[in-house]
PDB file of C-alpha atoms and ligand atoms in Angstrom:
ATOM      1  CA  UNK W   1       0.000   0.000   0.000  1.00 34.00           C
ATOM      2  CA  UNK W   2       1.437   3.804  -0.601  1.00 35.00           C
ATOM      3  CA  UNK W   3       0.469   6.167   1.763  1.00 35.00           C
ATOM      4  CA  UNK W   4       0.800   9.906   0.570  1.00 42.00           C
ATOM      5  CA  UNK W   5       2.701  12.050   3.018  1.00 43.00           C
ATOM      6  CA  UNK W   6       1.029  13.115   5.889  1.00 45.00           C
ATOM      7  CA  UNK W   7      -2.121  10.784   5.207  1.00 47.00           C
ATOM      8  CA  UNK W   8      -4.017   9.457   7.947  1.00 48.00           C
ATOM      9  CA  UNK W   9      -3.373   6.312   9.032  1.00 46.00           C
ATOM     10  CA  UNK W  10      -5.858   4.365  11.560  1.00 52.00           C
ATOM     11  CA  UNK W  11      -4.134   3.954  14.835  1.00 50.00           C
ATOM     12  CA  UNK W  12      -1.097   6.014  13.744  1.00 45.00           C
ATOM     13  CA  UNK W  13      -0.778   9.858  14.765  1.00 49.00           C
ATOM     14  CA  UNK W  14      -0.163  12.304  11.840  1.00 51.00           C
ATOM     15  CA  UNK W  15       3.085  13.807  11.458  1.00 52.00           C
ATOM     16  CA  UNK W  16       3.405  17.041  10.217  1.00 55.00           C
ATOM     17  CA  UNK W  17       6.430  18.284   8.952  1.00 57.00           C
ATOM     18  CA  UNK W  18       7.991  21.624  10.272  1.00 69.00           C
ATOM     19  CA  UNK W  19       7.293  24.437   7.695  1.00 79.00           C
ATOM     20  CA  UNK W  20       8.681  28.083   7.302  1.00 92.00           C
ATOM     21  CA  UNK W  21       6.782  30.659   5.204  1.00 94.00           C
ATOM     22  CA  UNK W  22       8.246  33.633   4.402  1.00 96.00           C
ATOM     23  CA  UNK W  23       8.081  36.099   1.506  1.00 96.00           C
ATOM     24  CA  UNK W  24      10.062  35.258  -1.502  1.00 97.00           C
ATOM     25  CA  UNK W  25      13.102  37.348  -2.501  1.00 97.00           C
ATOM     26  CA  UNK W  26      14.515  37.468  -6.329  1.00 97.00           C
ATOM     27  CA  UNK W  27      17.111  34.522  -5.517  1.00 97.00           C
ATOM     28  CA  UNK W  28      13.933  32.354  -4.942  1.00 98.00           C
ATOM     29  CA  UNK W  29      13.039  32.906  -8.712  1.00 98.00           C
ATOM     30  CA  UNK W  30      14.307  29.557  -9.810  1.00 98.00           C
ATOM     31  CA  UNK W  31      13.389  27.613  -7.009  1.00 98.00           C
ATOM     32  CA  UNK W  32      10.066  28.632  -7.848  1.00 98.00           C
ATOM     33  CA  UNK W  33       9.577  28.506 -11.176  1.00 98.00           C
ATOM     34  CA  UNK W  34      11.141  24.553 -11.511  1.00 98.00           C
ATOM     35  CA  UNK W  35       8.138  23.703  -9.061  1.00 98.00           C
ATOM     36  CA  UNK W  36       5.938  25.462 -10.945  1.00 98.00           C
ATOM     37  CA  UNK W  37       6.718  23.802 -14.155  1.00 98.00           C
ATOM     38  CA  UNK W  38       6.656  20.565 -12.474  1.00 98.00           C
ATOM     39  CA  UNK W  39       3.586  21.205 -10.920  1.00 98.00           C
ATOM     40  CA  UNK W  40       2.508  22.435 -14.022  1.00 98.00           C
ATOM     41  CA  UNK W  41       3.478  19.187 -15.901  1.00 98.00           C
ATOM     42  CA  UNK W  42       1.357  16.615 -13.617  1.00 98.00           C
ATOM     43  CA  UNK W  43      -1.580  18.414 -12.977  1.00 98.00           C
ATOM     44  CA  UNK W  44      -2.206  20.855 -15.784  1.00 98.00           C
ATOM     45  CA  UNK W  45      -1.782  17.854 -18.773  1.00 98.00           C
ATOM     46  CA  UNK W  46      -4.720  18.018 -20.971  1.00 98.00           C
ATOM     47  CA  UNK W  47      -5.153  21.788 -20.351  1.00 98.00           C
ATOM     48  CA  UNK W  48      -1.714  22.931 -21.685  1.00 98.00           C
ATOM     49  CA  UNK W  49      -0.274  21.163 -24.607  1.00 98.00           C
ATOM     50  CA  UNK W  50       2.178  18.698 -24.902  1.00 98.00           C
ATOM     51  CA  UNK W  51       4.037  20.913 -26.990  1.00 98.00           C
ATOM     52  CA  UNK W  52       4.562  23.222 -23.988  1.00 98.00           C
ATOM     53  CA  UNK W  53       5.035  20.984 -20.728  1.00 98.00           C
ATOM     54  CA  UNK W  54       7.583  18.822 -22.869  1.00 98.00           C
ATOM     55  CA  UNK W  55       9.075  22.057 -24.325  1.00 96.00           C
ATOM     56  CA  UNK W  56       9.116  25.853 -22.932  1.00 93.00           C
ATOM     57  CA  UNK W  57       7.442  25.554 -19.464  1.00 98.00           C
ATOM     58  CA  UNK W  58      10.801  25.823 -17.673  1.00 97.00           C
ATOM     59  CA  UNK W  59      11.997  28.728 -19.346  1.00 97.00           C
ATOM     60  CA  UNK W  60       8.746  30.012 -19.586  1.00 97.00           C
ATOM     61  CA  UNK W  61       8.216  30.263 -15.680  1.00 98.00           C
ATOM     62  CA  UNK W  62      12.049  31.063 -14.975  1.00 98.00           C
ATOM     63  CA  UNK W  63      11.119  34.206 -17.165  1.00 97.00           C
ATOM     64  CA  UNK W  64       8.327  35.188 -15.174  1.00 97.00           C
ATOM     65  CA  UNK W  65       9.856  34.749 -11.724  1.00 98.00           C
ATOM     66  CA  UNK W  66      12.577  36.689 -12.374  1.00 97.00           C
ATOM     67  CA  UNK W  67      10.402  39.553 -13.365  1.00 96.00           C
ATOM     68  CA  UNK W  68       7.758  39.010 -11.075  1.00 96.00           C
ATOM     69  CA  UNK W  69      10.145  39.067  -8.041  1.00 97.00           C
ATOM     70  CA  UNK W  70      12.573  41.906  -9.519  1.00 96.00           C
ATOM     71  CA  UNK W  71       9.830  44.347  -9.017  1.00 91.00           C
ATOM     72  CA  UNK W  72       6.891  42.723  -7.195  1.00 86.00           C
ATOM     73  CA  UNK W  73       4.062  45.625  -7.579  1.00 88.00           C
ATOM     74  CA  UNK W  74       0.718  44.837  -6.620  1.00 94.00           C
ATOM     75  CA  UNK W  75       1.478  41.573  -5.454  1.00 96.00           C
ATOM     76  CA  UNK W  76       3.372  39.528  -2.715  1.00 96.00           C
ATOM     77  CA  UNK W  77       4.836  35.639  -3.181  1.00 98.00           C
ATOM     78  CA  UNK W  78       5.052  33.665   0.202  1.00 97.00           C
ATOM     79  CA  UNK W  79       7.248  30.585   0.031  1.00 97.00           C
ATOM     80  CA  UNK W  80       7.320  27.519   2.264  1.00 96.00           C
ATOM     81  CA  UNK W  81      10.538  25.736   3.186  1.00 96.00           C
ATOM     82  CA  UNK W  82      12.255  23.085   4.995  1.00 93.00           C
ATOM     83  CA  UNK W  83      15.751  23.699   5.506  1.00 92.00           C
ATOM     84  CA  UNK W  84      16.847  23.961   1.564  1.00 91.00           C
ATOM     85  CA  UNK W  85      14.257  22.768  -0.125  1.00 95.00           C
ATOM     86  CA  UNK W  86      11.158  24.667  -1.421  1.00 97.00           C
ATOM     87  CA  UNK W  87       8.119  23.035  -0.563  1.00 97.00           C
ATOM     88  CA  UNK W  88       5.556  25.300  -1.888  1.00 98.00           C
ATOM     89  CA  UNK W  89       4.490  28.595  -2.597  1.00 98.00           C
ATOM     90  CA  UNK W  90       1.651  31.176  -3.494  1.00 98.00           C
ATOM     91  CA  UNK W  91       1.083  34.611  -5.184  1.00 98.00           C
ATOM     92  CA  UNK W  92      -1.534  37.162  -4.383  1.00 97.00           C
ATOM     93  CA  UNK W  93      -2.558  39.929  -6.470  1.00 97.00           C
ATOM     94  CA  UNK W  94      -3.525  42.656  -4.259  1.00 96.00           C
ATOM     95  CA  UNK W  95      -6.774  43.842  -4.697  1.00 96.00           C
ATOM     96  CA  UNK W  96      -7.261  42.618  -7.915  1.00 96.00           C
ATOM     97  CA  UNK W  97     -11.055  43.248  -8.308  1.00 97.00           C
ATOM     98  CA  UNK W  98     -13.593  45.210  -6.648  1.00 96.00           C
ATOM     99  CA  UNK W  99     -16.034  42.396  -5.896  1.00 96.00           C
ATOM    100  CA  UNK W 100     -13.536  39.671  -5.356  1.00 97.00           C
ATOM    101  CA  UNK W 101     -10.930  41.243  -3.757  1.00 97.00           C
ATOM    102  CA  UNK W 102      -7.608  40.199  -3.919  1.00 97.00           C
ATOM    103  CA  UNK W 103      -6.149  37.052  -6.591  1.00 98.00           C
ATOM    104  CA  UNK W 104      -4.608  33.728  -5.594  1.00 98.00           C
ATOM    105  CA  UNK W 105      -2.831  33.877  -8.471  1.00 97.00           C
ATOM    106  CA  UNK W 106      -0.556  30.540  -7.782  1.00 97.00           C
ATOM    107  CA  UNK W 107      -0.522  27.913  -5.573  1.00 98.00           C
ATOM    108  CA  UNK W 108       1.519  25.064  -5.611  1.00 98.00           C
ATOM    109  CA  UNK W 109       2.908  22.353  -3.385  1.00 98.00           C
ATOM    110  CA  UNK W 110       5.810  20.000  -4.302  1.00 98.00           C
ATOM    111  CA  UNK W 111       4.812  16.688  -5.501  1.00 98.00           C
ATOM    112  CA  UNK W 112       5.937  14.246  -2.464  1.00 97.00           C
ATOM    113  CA  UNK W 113       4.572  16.991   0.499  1.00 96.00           C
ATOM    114  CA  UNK W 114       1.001  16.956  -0.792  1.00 97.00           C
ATOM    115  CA  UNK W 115      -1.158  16.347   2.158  1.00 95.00           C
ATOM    116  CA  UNK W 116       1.127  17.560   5.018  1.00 93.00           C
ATOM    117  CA  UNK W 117      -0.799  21.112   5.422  1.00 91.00           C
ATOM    118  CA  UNK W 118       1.292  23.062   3.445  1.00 94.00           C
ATOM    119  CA  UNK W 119      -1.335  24.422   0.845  1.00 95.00           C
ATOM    120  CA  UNK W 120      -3.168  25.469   4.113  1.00 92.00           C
ATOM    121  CA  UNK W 121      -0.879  27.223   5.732  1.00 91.00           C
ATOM    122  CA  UNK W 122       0.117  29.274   2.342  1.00 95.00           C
ATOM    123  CA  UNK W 123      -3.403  29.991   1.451  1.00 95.00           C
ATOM    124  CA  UNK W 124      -4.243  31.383   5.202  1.00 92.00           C
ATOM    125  CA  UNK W 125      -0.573  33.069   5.370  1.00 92.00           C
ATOM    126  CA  UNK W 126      -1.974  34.586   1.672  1.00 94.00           C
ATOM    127  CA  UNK W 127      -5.645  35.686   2.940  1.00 93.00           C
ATOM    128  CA  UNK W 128      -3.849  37.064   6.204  1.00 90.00           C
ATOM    129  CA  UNK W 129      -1.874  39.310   3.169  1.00 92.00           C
ATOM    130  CA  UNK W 130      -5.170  40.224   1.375  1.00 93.00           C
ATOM    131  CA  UNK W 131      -6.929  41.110   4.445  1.00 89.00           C
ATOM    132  CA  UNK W 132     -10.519  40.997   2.867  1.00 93.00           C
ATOM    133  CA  UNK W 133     -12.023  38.942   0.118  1.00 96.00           C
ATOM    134  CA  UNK W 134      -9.756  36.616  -1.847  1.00 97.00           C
ATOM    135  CA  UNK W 135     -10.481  34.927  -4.864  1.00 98.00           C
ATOM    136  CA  UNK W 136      -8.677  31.688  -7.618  1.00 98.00           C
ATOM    137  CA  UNK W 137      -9.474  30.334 -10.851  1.00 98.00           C
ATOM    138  CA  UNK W 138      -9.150  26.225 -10.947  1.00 98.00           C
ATOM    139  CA  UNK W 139      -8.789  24.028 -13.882  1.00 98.00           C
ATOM    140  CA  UNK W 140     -12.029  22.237 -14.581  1.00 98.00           C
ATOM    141  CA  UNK W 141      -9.853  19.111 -14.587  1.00 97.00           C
ATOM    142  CA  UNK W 142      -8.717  19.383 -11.900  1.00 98.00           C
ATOM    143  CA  UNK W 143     -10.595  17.754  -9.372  1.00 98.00           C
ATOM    144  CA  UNK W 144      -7.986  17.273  -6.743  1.00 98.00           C
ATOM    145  CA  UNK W 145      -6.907  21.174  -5.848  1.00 98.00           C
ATOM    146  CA  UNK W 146     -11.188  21.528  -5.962  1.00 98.00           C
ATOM    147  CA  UNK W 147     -11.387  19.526  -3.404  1.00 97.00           C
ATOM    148  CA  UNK W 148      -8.991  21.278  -1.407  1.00 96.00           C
ATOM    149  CA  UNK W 149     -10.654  24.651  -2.083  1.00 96.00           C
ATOM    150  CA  UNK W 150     -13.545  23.289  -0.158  1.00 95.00           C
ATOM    151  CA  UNK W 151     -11.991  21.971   2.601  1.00 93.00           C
ATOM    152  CA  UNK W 152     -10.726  25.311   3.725  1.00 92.00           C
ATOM    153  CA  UNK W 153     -13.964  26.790   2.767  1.00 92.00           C
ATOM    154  CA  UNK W 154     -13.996  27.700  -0.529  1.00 95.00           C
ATOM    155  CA  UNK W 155     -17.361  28.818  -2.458  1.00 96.00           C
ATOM    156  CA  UNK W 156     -17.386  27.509  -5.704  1.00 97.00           C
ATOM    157  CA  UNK W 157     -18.717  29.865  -8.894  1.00 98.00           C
ATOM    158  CA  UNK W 158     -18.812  30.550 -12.419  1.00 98.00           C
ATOM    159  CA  UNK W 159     -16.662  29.218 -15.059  1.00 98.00           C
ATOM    160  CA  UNK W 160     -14.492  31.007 -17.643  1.00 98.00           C
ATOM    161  CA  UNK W 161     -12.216  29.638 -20.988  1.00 98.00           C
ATOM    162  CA  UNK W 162      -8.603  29.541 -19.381  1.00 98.00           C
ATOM    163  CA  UNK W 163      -6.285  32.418 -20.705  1.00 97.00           C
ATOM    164  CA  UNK W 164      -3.309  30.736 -22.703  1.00 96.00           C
ATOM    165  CA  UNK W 165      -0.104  31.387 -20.463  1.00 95.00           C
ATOM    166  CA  UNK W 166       2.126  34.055 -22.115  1.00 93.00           C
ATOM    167  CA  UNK W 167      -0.923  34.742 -24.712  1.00 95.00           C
ATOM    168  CA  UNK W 168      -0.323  31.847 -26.850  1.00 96.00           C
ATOM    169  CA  UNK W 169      -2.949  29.970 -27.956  1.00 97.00           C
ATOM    170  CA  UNK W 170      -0.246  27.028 -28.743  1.00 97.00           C
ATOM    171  CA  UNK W 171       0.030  26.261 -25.075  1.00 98.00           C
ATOM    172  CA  UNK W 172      -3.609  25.679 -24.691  1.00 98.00           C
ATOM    173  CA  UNK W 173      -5.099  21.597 -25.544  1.00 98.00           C
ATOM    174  CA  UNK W 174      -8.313  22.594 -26.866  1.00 97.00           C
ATOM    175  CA  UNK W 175     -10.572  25.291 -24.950  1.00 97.00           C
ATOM    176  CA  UNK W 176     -10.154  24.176 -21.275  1.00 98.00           C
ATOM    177  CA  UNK W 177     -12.229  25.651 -18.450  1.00 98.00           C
ATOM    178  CA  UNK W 178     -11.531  27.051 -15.311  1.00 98.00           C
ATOM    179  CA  UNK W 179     -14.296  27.734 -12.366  1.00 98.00           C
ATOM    180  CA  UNK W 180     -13.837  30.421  -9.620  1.00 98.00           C
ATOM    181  CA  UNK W 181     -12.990  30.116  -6.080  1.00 98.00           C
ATOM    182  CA  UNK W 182     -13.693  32.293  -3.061  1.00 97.00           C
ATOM    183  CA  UNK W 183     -13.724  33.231   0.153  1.00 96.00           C
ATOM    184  CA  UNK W 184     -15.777  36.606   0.912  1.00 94.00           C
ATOM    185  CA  UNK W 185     -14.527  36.769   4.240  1.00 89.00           C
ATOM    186  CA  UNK W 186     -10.652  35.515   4.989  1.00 83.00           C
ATOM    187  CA  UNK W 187     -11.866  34.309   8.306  1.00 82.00           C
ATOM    188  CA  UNK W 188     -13.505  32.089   7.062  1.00 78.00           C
ATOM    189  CA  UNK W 189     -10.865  30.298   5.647  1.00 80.00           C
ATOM    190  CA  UNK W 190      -8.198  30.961   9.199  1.00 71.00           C
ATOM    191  CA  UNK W 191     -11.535  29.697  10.486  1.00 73.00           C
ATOM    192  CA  UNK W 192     -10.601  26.106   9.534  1.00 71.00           C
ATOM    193  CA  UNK W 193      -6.749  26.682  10.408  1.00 70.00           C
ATOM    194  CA  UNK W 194      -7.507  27.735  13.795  1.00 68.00           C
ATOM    195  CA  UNK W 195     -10.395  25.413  14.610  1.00 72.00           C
ATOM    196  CA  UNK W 196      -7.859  22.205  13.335  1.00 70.00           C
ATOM    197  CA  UNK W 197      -5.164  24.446  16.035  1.00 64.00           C
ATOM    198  CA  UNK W 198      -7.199  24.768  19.106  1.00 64.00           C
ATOM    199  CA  UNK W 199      -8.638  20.741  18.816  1.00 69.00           C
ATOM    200  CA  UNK W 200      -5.038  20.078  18.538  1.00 65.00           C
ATOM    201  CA  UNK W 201      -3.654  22.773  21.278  1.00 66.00           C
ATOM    202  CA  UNK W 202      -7.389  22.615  23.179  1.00 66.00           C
ATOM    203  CA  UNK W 203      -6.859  26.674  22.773  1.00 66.00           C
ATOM    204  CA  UNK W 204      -9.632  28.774  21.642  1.00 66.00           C
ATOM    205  CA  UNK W 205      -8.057  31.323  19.117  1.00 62.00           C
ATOM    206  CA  UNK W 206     -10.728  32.615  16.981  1.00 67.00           C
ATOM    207  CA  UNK W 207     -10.631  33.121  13.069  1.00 63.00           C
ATOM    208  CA  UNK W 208     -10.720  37.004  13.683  1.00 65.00           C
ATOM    209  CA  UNK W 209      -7.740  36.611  15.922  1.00 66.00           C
ATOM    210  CA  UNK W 210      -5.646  34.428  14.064  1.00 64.00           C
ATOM    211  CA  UNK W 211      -6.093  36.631  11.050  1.00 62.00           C
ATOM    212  CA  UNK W 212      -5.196  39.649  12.648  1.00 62.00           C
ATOM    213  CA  UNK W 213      -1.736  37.969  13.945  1.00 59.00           C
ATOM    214  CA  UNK W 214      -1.472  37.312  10.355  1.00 59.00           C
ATOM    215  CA  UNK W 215      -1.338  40.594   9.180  1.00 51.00           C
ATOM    216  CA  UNK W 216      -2.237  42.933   6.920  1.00 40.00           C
ATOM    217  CA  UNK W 217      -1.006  44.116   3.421  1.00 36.00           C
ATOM    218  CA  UNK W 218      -2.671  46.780   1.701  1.00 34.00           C
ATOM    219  CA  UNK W 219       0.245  48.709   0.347  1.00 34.00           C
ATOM    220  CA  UNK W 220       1.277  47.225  -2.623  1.00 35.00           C
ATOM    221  CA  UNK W 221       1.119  48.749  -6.353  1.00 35.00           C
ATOM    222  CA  UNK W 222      -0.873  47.060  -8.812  1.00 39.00           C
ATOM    223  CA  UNK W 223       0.150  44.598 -11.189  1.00 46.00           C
ATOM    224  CA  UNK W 224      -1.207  42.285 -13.701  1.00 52.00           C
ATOM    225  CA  UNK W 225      -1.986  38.761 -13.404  1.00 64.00           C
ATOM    226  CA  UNK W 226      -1.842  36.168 -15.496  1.00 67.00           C
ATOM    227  CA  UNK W 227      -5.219  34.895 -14.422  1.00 58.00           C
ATOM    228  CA  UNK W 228      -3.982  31.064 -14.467  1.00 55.00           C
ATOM    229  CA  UNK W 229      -3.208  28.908 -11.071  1.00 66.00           C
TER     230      UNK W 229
HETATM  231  C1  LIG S 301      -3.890  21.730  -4.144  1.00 53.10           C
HETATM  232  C2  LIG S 301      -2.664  21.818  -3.223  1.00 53.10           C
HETATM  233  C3  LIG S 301      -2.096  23.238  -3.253  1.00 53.10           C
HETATM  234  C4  LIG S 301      -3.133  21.490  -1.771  1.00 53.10           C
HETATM  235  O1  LIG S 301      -2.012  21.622  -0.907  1.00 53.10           O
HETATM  236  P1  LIG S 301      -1.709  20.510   0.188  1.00 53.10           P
HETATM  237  O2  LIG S 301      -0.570  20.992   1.016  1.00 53.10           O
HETATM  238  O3  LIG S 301      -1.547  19.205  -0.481  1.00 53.10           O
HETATM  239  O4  LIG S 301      -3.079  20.503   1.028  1.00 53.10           O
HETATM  240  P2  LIG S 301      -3.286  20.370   2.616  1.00 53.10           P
HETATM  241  O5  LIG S 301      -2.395  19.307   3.156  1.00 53.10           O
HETATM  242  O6  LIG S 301      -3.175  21.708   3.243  1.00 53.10           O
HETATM  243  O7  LIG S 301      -4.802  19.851   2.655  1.00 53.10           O
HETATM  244  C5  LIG S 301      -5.783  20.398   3.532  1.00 53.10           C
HETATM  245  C6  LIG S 301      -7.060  19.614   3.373  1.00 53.10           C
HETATM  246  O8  LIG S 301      -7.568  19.767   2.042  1.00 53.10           O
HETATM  247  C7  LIG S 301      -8.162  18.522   1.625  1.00 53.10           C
HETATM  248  N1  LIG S 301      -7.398  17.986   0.493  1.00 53.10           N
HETATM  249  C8  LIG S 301      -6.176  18.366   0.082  1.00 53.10           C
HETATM  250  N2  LIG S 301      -5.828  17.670  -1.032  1.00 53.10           N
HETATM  251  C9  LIG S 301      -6.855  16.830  -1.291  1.00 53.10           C
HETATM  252  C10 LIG S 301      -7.077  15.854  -2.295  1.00 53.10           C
HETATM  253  N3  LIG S 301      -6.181  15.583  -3.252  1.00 53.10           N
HETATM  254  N4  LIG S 301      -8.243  15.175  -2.264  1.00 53.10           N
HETATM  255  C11 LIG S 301      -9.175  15.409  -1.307  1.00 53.10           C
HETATM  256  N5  LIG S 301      -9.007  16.351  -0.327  1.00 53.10           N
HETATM  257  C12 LIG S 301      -7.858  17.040  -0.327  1.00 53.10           C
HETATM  258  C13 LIG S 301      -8.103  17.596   2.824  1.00 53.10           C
HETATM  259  O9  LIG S 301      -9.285  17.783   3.585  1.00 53.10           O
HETATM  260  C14 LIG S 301      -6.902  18.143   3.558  1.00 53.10           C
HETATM  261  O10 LIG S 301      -6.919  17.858   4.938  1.00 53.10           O
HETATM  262  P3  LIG S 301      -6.417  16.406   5.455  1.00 53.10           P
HETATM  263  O11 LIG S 301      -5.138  16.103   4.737  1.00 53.10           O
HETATM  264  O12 LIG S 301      -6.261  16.645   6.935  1.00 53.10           O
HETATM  265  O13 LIG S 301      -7.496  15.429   5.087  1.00 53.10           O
HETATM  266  C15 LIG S 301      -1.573  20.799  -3.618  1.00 53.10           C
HETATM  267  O14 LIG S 301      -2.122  19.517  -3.602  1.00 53.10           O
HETATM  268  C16 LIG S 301      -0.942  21.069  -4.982  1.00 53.10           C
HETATM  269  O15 LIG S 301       0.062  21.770  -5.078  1.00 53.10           O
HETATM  270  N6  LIG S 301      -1.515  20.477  -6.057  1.00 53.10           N
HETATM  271  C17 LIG S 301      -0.938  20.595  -7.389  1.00 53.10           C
HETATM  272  C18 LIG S 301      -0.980  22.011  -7.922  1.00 53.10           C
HETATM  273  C19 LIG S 301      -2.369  22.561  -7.928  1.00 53.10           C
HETATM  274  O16 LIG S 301      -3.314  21.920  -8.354  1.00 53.10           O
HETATM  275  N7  LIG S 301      -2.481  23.807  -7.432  1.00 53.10           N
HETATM  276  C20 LIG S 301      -3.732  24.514  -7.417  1.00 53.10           C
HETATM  277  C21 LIG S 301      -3.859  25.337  -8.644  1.00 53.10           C
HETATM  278  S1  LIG S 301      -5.408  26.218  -8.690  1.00 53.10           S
END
């Protein structure tokens, strides 16, 4: 039998592995954009073409890391760590809309730490960021990071043709969907964070006072998105 890191396992306590989140600096841009391609490769197959994951994806997201954290306007990348190794990380547009409030713009966990609350504590670190509404796109396809939306109290919406990445409508198989993700209020995603902490601790830290020890980040320029997880 393979168990997935961090899985539950009757009669055997779940291990969590330590995790450091901080905010990405330019010499993360690599780091970052090899996950990102990888991640990109196993989960986003049938949306992007072959053409690209087998081809320009890794030069393709090394070109927009180094930009993206030369000048971050608008927008704020959080990375998660353990000792050297990158094991996830996420980028919010700040205030990106009116109505939906800030963008999830990326979210990604490395392959073998799936399932060890990583993608939880970047998306809560990311909301604490936004402080007010945040919003995602999801591929159609993909089921898996749906489900995951939901457990941390995501409210599903409409859908929307994905944008090719970079513009070109070579890296897109076919006219792939994505549907929208959100969460009005941020507390009520630290909601789930701090109600899995206090049955754990037996503390009683509220949503509203875990996001506030979060933090807030309201002072970025804008910049635009590319609209695709
Ligand atoms: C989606 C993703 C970011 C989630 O991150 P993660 O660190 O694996 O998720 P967590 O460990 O924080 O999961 C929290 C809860 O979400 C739910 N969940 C997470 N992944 C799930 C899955 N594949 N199936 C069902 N539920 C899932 C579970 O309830 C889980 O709690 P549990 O493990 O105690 O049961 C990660 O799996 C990933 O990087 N996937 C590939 C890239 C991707 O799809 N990114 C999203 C683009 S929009």
């Amino acid at each position: 039998m393979t168990t997935r890191p961090g899985a539950s396992v009757p009669g055997k306590p779940r291990v969590r592995t330590f995790m450091l989140l901080r905010t990405a600096t330019p010499a993360d841009s690599s780091k970052i954009a090899d996950l990102h391609a990888d991640s990109w490769r196993r989960h986003y197959r049938g949306a992007y073409s072959d053409t690209f994951l087998d081809g320009d994806v890794a030069a393709d997201r090394r070109t927009v890391w180094s930009a993206r954290l030369a000048a971050p306007t608008g927008s704020v990348t959080i990375v998660a760590e353990q000792g050297d190794h990158l094991t996830g990380f996420v980028h919010l547009v700040i205030d990106h809309d009116p109505v939906w409030g800030s963008l999830v713009d990326n979210l990604h966990v490395a392959h073998d730490q799936h399932r060890n609350g990583i993608g939880t504590g970047l998306l809560t670190r990311a909301a604490g960021a936004a402080g007010g509404p945040i919003h995602l796109w999801v591929l159609r396809q993909n089921t898996a990071a749906q489900r995951f939306y939901r457990a941390v109290g995501g409210q599903a919406g409409e859908t929307a043709l994905v944008a090719p990445p970079g513009g070109d409508p070579a890296r897109l198989h076919g006219s792939p969907e994505k549907l929208r993700m959100s969460w009005p209020d941020p507390a009520s995603l630290v909601a789930v964070t701090a109600t899995k902490a206090n049955d754990r601790t037996g503390s009683t830290i509220t949503p509203r006072m875990a996001l506030q020890q979060l933090g807030t980040a309201s002072t970025f320029a804008r910049r635009t998105p590319e609209g695709s997880s």
